[in-house]
Coordinates of C-alpha atoms and ligand atoms in Angstrom, one line a residue:
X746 CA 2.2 7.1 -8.9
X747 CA 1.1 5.5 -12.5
X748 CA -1.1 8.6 -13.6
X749 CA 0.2 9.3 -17.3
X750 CA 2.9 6.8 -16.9
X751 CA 4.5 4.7 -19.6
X752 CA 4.7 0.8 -18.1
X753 CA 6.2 -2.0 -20.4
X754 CA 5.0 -4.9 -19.1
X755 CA 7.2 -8.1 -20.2
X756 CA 5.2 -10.9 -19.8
X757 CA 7.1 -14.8 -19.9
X758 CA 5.6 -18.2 -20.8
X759 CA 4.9 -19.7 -17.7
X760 CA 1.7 -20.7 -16.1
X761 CA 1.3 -17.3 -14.1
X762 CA 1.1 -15.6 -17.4
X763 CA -2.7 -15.1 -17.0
X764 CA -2.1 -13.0 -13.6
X765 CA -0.6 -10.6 -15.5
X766 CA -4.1 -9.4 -17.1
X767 CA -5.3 -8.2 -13.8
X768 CA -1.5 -7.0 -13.1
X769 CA -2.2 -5.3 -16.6
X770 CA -6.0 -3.9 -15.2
X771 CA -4.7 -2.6 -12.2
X772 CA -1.8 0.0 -13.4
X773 CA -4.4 0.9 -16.5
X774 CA -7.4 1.9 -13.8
X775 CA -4.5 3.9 -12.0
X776 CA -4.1 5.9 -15.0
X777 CA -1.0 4.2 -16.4
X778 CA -0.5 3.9 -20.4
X779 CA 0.9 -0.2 -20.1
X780 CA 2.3 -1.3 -23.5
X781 CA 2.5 -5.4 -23.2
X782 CA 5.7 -7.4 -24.6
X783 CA 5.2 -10.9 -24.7
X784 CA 7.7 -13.6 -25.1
X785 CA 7.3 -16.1 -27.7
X786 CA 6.5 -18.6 -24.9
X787 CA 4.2 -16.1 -23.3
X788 CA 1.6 -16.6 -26.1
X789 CA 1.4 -19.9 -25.7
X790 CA -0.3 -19.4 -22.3
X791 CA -2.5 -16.0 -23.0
X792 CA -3.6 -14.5 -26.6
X793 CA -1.9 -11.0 -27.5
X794 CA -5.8 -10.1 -27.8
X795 CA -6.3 -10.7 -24.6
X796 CA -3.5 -7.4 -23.3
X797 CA -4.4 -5.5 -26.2
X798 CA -7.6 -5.0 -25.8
X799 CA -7.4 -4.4 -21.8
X800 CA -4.2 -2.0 -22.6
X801 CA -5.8 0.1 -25.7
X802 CA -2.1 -0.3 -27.0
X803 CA -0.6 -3.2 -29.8
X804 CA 1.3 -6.3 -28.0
X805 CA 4.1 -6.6 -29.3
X806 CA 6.7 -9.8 -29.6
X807 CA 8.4 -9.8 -32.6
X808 CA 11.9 -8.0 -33.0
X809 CA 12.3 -7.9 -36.5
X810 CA 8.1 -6.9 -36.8
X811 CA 9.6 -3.6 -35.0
X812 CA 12.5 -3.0 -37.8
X813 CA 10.0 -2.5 -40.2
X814 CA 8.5 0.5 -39.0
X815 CA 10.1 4.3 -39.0
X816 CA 11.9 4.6 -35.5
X817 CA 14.1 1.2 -34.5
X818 CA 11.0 0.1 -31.9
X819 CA 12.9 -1.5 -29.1
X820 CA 14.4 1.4 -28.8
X821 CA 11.5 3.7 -28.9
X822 CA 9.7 1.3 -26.4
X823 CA 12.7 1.4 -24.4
X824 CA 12.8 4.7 -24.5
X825 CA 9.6 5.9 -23.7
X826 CA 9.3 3.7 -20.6
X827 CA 9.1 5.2 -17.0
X828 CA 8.6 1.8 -15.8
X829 CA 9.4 -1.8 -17.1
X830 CA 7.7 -5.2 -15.1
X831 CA 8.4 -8.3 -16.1
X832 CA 5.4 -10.2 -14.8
X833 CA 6.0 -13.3 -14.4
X834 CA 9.9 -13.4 -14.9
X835 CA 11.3 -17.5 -15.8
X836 CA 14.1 -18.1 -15.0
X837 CA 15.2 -18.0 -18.4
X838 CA 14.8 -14.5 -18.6
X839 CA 16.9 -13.4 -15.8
X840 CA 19.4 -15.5 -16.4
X841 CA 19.4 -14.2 -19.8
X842 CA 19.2 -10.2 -18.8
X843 CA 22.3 -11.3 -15.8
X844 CA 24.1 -12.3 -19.1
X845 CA 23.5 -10.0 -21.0
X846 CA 22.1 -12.0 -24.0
X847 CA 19.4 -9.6 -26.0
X848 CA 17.9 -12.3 -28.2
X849 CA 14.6 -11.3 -28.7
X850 CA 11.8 -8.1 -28.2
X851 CA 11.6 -8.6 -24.8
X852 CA 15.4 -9.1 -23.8
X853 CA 16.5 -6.6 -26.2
X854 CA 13.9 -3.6 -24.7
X855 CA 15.5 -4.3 -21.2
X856 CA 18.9 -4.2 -22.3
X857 CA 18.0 -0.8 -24.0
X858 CA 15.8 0.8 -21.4
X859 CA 17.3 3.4 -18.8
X860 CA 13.7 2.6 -16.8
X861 CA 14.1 1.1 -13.8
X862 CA 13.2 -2.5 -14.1
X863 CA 11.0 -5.0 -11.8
X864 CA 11.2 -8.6 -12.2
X865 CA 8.3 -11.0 -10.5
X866 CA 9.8 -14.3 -10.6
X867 CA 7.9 -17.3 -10.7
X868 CA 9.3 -20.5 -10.8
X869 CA 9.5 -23.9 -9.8
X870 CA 11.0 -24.3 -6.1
X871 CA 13.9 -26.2 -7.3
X872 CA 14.9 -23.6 -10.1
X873 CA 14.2 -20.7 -7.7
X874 CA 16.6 -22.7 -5.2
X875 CA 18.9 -23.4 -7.8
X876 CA 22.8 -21.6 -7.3
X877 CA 22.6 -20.2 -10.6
X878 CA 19.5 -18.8 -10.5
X879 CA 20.3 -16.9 -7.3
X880 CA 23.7 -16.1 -8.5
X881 CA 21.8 -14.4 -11.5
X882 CA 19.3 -12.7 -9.3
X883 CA 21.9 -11.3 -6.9
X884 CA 23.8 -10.1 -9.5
X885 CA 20.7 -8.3 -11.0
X886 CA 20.0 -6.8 -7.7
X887 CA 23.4 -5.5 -7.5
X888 CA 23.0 -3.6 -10.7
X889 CA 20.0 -2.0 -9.4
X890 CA 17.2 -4.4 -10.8
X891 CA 14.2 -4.4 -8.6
X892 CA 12.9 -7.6 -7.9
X893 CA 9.5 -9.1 -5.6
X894 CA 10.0 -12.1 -4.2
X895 CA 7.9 -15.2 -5.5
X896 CA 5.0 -16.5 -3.0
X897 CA 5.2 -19.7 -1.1
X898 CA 2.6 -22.3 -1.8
X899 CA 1.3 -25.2 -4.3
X900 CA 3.0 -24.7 -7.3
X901 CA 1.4 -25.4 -10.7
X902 CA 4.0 -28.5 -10.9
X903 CA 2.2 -29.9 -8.2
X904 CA 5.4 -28.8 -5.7
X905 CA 4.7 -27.2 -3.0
X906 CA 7.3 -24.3 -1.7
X907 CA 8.6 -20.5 -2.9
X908 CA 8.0 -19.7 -6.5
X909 CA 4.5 -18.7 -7.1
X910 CA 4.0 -15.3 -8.9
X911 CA 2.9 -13.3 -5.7
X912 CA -0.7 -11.5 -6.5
X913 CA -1.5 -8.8 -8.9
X914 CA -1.9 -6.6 -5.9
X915 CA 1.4 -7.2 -4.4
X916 CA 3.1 -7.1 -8.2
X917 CA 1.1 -3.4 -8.5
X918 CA 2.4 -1.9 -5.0
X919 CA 5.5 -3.3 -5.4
X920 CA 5.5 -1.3 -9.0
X921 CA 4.4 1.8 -7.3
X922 CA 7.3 1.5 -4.8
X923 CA 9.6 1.3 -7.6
X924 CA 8.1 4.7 -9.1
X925 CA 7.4 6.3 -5.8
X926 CA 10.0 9.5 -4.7
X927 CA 12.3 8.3 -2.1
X928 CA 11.6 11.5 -0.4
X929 CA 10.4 9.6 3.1
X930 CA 13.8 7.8 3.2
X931 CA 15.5 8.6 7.0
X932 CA 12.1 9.2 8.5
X933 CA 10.5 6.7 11.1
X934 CA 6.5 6.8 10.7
X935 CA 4.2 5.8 13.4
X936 CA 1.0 5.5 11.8
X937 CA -2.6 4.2 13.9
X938 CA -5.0 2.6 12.1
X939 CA -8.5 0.7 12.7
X940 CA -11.1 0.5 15.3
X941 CA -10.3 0.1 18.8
X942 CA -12.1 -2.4 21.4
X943 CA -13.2 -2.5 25.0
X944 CA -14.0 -5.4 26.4
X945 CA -17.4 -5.4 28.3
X946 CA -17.6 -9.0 28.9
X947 CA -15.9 -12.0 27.9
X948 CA -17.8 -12.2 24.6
X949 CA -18.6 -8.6 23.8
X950 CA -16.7 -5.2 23.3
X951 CA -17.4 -1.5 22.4
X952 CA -16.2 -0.5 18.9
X953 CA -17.0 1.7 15.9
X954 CA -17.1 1.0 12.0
X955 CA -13.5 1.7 11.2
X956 CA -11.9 -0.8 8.5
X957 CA -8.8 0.3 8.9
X958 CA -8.5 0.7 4.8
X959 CA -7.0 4.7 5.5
X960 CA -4.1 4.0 7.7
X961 CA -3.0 0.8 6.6
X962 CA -3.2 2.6 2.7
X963 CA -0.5 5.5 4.8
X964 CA 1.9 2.6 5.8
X965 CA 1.8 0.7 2.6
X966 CA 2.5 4.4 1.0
X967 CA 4.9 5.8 2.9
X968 CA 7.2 2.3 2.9
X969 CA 7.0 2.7 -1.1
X970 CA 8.7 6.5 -0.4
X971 CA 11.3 4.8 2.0
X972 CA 10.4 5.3 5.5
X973 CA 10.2 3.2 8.4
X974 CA 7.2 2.3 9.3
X975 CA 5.4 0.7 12.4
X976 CA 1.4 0.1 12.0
X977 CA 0.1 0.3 15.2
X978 CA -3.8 -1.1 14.0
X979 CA -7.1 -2.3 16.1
X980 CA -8.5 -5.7 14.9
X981 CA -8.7 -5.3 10.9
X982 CA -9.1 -7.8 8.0
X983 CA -6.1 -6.3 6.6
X984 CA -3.1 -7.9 6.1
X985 CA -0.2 -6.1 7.1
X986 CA 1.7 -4.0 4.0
X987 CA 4.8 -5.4 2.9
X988 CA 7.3 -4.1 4.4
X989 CA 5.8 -2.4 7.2
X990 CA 6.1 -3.3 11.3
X991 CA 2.6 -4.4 12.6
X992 CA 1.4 -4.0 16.0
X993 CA -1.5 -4.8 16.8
X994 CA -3.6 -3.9 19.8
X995 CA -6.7 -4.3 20.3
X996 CA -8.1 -1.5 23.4
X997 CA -7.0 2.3 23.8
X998 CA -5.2 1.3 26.7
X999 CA -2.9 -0.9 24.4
X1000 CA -2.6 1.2 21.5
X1001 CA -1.7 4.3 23.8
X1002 CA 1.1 2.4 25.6
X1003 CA 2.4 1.2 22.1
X1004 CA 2.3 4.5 20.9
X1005 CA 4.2 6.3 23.4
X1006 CA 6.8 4.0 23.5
X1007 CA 7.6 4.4 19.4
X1008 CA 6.9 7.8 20.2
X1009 CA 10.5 8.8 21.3
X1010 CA 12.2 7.6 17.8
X1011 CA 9.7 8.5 15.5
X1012 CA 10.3 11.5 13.6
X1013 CA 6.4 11.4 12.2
X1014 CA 2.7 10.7 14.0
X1015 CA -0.2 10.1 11.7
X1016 CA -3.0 9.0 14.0
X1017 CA -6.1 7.4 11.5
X1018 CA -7.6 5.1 14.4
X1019 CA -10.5 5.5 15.3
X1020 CA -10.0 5.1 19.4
X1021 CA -13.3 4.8 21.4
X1022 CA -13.3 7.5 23.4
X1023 CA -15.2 5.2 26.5
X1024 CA -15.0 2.0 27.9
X1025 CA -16.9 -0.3 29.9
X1026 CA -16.2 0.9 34.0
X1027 CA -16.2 -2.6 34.5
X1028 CA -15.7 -5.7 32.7
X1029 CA -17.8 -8.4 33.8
X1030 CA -16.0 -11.5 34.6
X1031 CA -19.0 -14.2 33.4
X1032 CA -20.7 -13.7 30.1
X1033 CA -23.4 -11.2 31.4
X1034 CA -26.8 -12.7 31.1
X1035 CA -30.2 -10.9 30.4
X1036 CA -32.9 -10.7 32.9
X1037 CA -36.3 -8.7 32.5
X1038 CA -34.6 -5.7 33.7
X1039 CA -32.6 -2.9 31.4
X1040 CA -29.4 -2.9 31.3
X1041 CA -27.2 0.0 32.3
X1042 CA -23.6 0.4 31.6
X1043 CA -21.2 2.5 33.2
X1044 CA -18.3 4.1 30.6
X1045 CA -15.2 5.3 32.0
X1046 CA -13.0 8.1 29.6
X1047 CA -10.4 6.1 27.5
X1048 CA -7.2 8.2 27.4
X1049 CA -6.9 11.1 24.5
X1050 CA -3.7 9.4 22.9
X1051 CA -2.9 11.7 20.5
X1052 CA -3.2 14.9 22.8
X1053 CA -1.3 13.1 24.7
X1054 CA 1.1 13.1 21.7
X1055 CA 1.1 16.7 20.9
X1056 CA 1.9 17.4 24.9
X1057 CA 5.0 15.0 24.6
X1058 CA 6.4 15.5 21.3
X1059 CA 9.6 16.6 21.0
X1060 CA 10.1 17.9 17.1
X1061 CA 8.2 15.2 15.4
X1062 CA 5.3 16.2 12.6
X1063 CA 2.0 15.2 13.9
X1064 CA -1.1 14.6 11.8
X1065 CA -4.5 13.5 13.2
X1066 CA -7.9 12.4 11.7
X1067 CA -11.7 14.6 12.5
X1068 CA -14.2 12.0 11.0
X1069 CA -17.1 14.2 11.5
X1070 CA -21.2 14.2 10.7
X1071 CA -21.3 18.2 11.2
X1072 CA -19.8 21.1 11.4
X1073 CA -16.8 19.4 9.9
X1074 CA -14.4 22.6 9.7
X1075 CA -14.9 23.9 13.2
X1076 CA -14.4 20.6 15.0
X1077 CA -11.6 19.5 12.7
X1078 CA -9.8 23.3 13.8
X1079 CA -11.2 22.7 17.6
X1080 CA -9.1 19.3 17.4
X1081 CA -6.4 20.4 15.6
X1082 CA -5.3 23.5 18.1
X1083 CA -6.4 21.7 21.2
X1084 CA -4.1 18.7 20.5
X1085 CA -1.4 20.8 19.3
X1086 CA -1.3 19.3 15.5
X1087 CA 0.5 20.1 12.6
X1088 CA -2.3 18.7 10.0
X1089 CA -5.5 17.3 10.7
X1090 CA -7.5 15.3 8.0
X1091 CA -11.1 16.0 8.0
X1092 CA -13.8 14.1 6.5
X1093 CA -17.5 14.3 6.5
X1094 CA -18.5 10.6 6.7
X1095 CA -22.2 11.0 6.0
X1096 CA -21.0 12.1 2.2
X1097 CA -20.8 9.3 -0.4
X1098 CA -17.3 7.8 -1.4
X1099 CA -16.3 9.1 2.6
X1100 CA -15.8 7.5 5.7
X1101 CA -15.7 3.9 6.8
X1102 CA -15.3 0.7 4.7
X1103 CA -15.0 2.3 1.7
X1104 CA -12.0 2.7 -0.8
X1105 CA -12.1 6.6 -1.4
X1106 CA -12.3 9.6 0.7
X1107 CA -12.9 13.1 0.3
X1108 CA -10.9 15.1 2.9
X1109 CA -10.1 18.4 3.9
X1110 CA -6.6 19.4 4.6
X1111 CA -6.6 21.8 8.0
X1112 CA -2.9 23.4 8.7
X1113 CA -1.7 25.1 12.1
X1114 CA -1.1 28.3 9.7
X1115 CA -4.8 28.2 9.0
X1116 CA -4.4 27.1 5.0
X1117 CA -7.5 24.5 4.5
X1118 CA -7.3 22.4 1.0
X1119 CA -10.1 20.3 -0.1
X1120 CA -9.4 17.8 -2.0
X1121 CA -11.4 15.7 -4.5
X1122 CA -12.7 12.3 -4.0
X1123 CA -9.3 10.0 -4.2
X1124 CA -8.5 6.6 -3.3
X1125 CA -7.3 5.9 0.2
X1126 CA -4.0 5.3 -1.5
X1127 CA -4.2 8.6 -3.1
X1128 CA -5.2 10.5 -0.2
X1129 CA -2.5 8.9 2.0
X1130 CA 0.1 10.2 -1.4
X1131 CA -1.0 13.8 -0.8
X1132 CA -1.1 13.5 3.0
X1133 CA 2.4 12.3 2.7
X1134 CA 3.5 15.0 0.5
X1135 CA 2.1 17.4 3.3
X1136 CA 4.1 15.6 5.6
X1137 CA 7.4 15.7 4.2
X1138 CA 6.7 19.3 3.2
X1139 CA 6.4 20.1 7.2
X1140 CA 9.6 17.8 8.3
X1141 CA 11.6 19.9 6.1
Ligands
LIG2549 N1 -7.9 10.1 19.2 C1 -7.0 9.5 20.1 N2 -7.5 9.0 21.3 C2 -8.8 9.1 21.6 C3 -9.7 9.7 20.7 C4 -9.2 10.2 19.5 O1 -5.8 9.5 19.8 N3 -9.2 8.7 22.7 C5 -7.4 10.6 17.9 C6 -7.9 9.9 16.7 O2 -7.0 8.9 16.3 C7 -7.9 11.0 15.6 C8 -8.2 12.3 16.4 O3 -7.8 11.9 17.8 O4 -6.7 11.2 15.0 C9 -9.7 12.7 16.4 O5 -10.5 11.6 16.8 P1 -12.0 11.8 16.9 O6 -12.6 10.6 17.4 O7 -12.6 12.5 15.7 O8 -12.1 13.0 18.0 P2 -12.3 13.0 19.5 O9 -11.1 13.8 20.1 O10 -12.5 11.7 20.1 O11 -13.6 14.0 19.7 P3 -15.1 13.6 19.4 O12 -15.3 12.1 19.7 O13 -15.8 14.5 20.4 O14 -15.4 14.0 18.0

């Protein structure tokens, strides 16, 4: 979403001002060009140095400093933006832009820009409670401002409650949301995710390596391009994307019943779990103790859930995973006609930057027409981008 995108990033004097450097790093390794606008206030709490150096671009405050050169800058910078975040946003500051007063750089831009704009308030709880605060914010929202809502928690005035600038992360997908195509909106995704486990006892299970990282990255994405979205994931360290519905299960058993009962109203099936395919015949009632003996379990076939899928589906676009260590393009094709898909995603986890745990991917696109693209190494959030494109390609 930020590759060779213009971001002004208006940063406000307040003690979150410092979270905006990594808010800063994060759109600049995605390939955005950030220029940085502080308030006067702003530099009281980080140096200009500080952005400029991280963005390769000047930092710019002044609005009479801008006059002096050729074009009228705040209206070049407002211009040239594709994105403005205001990061963190005072209260001052919206209540300003609600009224319309253009005052200074960073006011004035806003006022000028045709960008769509996203404020990240941060605030004291009392201010953010405060009628004319929210009268300003609602108001703002009306108009078509974009806003993320401040975290709860200790507050740098030593109050505890909603106000805190939410993380850089959060800031950065809530930015991408704000740039991503709406072209999902109307469609209900059902998206698995994460390992499965069967229980074998009451203090072990059967599982696999999955982190989860590649379906929860398809939720968070395709809730930035407008869909509905329920996560069915196995047990993950992930939190759940905002904005997306979580389910979480933890056996096959429970993730196929969840599944075929969103099923029905989904329009969209992108199955990235990774499902053990056997479980434990029996699960032992009593922690199973060790003798002299080996030990020899008995494995009973988990269900297939997402053949099951392709046998029930009535219209909706189904996309499954082939994690493979050989032979990736023939068992990736064997999966993909035997369980009646419309895409399967195949990757070759013994390659570097692939597989489990880790933050890119390198995958092969198979279609039921037979077409196969391979695609670089990505991000998980840029693979799940280019899956999604596939996918809203097919429901059309
Ligand atoms: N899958 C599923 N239910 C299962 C096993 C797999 O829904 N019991 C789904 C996975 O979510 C994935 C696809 O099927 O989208 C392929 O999973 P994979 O484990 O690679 O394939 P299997 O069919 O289990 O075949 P094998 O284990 O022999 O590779």
């Amino acid at each position: 979403m930020f590759k060779g995108k213009k971001v002004m990033l208006g940063v406000c004097g307040g003690i979150a001002a410092y979270k905006a450097i990594e808010l800063l790093r994060l759109m600049v390794k995605a390939g955005a060009d950030v220029s940085v606008v502080m308030t006067a206030s702003a530099r009281e709490f980080v140096t200009p140095l500080t952005f400029q150096t991280l963005s390769s671009n000047p930092v710019h405050s002044d609005l009479f400093d801008l006059y002096q050169e050729k074009e009228i800058g705040h209206i070049s910078l407002a211009d040239g933006a594709d994105l403005f975040v205001i990061a963190p946003a005072t209260a001052n500051i919206i209540g300003k832009i609600a009224g319309g007063i253009a005052d200074d750089l960073l006011t004035t831009t806003v006022m000028a820009t045709r960008a769509p704009v996203l404020f990240a308030p941060a605030m004291n709880v009392h201010m953010y409670e405060n009628p004319i605060y929210r009268r300003n914010e609602k108001s703002l929202r009306e108009l078509g401002y974009h806003f993320i809502d401040p975290a709860f928690g200790a507050l740098a005035c030593g109050y505890e409650g909603q106000g805190k600038l939410p993380d850089p992360e959060a800031i950065f997908t809530a930015a991408q949301a704000v740039l991503a195509p709406q072209d999902l909106a109307g469609q209900k995704i059902l998206v698995t995710a994460g390992p499965t486990r069967e229980e074998l006892d009451p203090v072990r299970y059967l599982s696999n390596y999955s982190s989860g990282k590649m379906g929860y990255a398809i939720a968070s994405a395709a809730v930035q391009r407008g869909a509905e979205v329920v996560l069915v994931s196995g047990p993950t360290f992930l939190s759940a994307p905002a904005g997306v519905e979580l389910v979480p299960v933890v056996s096959a058993e429970q993730m196929r019943a969840c599944v075929l009962s969103v099923l029905p109203s989904a329009t969209a099936v992108v199955k990235a779990a990774a499902v053990a395919d056997y479980r434990p015949l029996t699960v032992a009632e009593q922690k199973i103790k060790k003798n002299d003996a080996e030990l020899t379990v008995s494995l009973e076939k988990n269900p297939d859930i997402l053949a099951e899928v392709g046998e029930k589906k009535q219209g909706q676009v189904v996309v499954g995973f082939a994690a493979e260590t050989e032979n990736l393009l023939k068992h990736a094709s064997d999966k993909l006609k035997r369980k009646k898909l419309d895409l399967i995603v195949a990757n070759d986890i013994t390659q570097s930057g692939a597989g489990f745990d880790v933050d890119t991917n390198i995958v092969k696109l198979l279609h039921a027409d037979g077409r196969v693209e391979e695609l670089p190494q990505l991000s998980k959030d840029e693979v799940a981008h280019q899956l999604l494109d596939r996918v809203v390609a097919l429901l059309h």
